[in-house]
Coordinates of N, CA, C and O in Angstrom, one line a residue:
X985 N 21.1 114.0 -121.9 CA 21.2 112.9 -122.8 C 19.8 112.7 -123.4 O 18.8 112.9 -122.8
X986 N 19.9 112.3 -124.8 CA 18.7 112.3 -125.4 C 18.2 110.8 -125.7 O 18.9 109.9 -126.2
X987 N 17.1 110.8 -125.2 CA 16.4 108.8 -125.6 C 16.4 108.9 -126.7 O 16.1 109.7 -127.6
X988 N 17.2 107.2 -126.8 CA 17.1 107.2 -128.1 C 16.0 107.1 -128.9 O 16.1 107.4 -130.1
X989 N 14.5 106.5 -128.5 CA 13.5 106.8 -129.2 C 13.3 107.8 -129.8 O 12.8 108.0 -130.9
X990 N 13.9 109.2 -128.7 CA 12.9 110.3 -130.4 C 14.3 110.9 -130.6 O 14.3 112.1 -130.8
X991 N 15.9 110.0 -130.5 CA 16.5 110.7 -131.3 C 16.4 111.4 -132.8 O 16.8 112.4 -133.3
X992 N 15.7 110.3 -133.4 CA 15.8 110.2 -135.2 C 14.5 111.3 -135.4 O 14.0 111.6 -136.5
X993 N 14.0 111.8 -134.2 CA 12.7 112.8 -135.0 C 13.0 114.2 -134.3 O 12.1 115.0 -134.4
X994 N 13.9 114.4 -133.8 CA 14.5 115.9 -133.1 C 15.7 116.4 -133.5 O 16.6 115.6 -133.6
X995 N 16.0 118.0 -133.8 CA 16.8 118.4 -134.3 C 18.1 118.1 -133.3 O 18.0 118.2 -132.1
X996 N 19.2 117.6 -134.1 CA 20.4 117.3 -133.2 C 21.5 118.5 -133.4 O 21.4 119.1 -134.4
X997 N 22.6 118.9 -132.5 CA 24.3 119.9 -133.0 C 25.0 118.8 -134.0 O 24.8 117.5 -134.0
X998 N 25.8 119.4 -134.7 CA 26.5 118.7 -135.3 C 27.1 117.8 -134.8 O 27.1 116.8 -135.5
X999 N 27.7 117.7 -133.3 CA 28.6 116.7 -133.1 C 27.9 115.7 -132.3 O 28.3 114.9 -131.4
X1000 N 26.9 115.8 -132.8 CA 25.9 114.4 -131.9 C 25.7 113.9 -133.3 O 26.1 112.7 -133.3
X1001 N 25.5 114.1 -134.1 CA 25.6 113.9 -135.5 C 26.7 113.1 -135.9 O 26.8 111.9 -136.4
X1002 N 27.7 114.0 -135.6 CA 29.0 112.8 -136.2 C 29.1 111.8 -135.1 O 29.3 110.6 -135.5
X1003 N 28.9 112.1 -133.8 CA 28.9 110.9 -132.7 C 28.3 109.5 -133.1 O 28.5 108.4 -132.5
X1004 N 27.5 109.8 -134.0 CA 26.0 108.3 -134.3 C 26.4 108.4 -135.6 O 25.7 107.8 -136.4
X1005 N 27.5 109.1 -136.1 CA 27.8 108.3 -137.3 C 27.1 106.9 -137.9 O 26.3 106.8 -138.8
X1006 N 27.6 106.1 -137.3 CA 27.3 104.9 -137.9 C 25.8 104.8 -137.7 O 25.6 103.7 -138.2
X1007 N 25.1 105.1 -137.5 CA 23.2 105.2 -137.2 C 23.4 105.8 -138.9 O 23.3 105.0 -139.8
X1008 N 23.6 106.7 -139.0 CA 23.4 107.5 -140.3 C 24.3 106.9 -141.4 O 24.3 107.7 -142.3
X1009 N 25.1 105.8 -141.8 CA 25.7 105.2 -142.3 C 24.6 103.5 -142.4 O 24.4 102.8 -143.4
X1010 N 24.2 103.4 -141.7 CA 23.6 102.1 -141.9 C 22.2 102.9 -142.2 O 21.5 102.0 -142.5
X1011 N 21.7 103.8 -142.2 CA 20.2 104.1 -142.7 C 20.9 104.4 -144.2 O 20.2 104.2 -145.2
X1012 N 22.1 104.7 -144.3 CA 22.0 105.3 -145.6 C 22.7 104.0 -146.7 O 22.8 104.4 -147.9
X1013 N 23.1 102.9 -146.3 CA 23.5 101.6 -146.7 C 22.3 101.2 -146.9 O 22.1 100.9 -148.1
X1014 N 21.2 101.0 -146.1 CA 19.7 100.7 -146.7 C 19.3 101.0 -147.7 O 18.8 100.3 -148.6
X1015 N 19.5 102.4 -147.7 CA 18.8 103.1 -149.0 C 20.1 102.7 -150.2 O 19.7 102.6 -151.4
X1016 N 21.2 102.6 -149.9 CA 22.0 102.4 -150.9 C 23.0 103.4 -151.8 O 23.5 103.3 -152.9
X1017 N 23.1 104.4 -150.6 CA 24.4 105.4 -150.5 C 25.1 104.9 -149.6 O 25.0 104.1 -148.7
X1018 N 26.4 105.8 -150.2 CA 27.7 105.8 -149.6 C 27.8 107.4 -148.7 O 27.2 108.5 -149.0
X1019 N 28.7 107.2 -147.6 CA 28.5 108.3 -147.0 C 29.9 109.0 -147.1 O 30.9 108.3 -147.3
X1020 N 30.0 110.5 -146.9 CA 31.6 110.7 -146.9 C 31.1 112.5 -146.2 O 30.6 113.6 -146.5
X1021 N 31.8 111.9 -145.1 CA 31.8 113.2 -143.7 C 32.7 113.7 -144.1 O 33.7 113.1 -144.4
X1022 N 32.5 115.3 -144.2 CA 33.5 116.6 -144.7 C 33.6 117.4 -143.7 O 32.6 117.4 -142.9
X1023 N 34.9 118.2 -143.4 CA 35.0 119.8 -142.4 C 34.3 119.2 -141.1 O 33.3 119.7 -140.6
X1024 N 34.9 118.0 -140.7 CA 34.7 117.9 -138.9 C 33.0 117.4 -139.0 O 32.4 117.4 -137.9
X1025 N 32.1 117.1 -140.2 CA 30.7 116.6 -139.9 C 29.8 118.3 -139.9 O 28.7 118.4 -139.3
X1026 N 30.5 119.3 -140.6 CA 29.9 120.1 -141.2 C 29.2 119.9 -142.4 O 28.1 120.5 -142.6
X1027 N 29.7 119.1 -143.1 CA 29.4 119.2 -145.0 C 29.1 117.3 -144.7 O 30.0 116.7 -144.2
X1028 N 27.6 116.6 -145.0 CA 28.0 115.4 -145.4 C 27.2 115.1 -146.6 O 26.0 115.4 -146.6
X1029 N 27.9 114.3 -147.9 CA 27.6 113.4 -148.9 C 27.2 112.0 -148.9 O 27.7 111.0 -148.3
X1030 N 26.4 112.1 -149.6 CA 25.6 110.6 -150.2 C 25.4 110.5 -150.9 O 24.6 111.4 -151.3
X1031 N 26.0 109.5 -151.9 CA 26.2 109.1 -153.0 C 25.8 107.9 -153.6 O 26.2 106.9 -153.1
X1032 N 24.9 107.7 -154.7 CA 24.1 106.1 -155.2 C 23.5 106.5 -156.8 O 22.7 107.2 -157.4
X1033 N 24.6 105.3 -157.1 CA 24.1 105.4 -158.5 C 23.4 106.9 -159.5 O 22.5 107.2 -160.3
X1034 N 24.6 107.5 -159.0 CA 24.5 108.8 -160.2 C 23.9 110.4 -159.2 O 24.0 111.6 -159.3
X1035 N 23.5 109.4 -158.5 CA 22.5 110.5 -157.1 C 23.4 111.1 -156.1 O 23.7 110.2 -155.3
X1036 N 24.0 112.5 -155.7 CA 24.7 112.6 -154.8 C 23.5 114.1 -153.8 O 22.8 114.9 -154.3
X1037 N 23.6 113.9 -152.6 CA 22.8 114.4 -151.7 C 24.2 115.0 -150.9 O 25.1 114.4 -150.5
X1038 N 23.7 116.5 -151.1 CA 24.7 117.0 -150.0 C 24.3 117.7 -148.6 O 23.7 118.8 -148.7
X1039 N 24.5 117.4 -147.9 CA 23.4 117.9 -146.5 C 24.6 118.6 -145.6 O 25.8 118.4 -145.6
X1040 N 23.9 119.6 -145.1 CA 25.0 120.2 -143.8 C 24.2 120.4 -142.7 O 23.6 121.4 -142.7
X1041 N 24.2 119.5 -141.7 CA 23.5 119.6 -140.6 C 22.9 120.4 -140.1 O 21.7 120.5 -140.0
X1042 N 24.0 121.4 -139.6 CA 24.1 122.6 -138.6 C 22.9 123.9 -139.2 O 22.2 124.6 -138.5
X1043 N 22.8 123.9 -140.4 CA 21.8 124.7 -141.0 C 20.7 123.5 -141.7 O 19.7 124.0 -142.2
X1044 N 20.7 122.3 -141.8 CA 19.7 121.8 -142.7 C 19.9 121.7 -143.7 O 19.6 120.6 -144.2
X1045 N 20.4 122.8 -144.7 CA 20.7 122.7 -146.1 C 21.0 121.5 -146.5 O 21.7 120.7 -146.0
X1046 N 20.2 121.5 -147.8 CA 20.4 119.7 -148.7 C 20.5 120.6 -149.9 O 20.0 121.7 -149.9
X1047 N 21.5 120.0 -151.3 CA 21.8 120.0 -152.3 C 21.1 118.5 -153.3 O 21.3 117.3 -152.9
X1048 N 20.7 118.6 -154.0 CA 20.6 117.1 -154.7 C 20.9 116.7 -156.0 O 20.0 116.5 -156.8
X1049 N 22.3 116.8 -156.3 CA 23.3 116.8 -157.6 C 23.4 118.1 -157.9 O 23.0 118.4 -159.1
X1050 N 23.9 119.2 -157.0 CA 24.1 120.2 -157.1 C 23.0 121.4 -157.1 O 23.4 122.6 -157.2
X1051 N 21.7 121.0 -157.1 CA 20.6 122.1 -156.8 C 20.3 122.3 -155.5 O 20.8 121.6 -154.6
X1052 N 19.6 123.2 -155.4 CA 19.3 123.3 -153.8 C 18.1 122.7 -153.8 O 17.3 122.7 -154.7
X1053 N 17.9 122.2 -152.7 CA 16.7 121.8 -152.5 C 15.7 122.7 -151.2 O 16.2 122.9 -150.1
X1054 N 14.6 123.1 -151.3 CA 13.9 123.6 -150.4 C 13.7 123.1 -149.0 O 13.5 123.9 -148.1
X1055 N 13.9 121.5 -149.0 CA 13.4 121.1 -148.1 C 14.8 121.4 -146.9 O 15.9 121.4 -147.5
X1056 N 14.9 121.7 -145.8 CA 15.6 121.5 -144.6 C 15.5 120.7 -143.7 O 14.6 120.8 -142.8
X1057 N 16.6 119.6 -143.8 CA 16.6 118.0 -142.7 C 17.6 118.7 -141.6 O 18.5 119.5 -141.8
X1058 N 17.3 118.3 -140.6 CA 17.1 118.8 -138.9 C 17.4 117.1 -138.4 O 18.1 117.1 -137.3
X1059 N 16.9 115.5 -138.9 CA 16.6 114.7 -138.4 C 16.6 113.6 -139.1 O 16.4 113.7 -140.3
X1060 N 16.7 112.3 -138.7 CA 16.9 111.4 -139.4 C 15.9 110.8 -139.8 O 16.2 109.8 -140.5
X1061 N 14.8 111.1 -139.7 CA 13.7 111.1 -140.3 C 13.9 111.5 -141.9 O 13.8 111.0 -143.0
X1062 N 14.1 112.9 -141.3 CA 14.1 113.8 -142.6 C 15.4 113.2 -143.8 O 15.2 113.1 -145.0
X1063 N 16.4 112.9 -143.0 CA 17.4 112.1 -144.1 C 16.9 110.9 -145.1 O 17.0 110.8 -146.3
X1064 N 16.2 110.0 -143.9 CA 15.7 108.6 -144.7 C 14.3 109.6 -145.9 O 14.5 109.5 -147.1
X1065 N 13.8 110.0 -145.6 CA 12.7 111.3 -146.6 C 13.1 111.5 -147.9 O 12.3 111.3 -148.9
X1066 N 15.1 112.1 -147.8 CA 15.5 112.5 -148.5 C 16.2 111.7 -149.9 O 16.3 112.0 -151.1
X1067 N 16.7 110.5 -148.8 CA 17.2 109.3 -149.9 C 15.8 108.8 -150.8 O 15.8 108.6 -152.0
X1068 N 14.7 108.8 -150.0 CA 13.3 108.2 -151.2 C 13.0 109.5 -152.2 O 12.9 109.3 -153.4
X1069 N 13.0 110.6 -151.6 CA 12.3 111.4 -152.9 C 13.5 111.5 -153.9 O 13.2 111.8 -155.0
X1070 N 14.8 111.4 -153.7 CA 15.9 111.6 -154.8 C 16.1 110.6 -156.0 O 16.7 110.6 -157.0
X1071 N 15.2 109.4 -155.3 CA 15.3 108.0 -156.4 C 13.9 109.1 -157.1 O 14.3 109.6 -158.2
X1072 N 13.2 109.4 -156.9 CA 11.7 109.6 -158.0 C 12.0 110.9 -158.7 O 11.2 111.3 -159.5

């Protein structure tokens, strides 16, 4: 079992991922996306105001309105990261 203190800064499996769902649904209500879990919490979207972020855990890959992006999120850190640099 992982403390939750350094859950949000260590890479997680997918299904710890969809498990804390709602962790990742209320960080991303902050920022002011909508969230929509694809293929079992393989594929997930965030959506705000014109902005859609497509992330797939299990490899890191992010899209950000259909580009790829270089960066690879592993962490919820790296998620909340990803909703600020997509507003700029």
């Amino acid at each position: 079992q992982i403390k939750p203190r350094l859950w949000h800064s260590i890479r997680q499996p997918v299904s710890e991922w969809v498990r804390r769902r709602s962790t990742v649904e209320k960080l991303a209500a902050e920022h002011k996306y909508t969230v929509r879990i694809l293929n079992d919490g393989q594929h997930w979207e965030f959506k705000s105001d014109g902005i859609m972020i497509e992330w797939w855990p299990s490899t890191g890959t992010t899209m950000t309105n259909k580009r790829a992006d270089l960066s690879c999120i592993h962490t919820l850190d790296g998620l909340r990261s990803a909703f600020n640099k997509a507003r700029l």
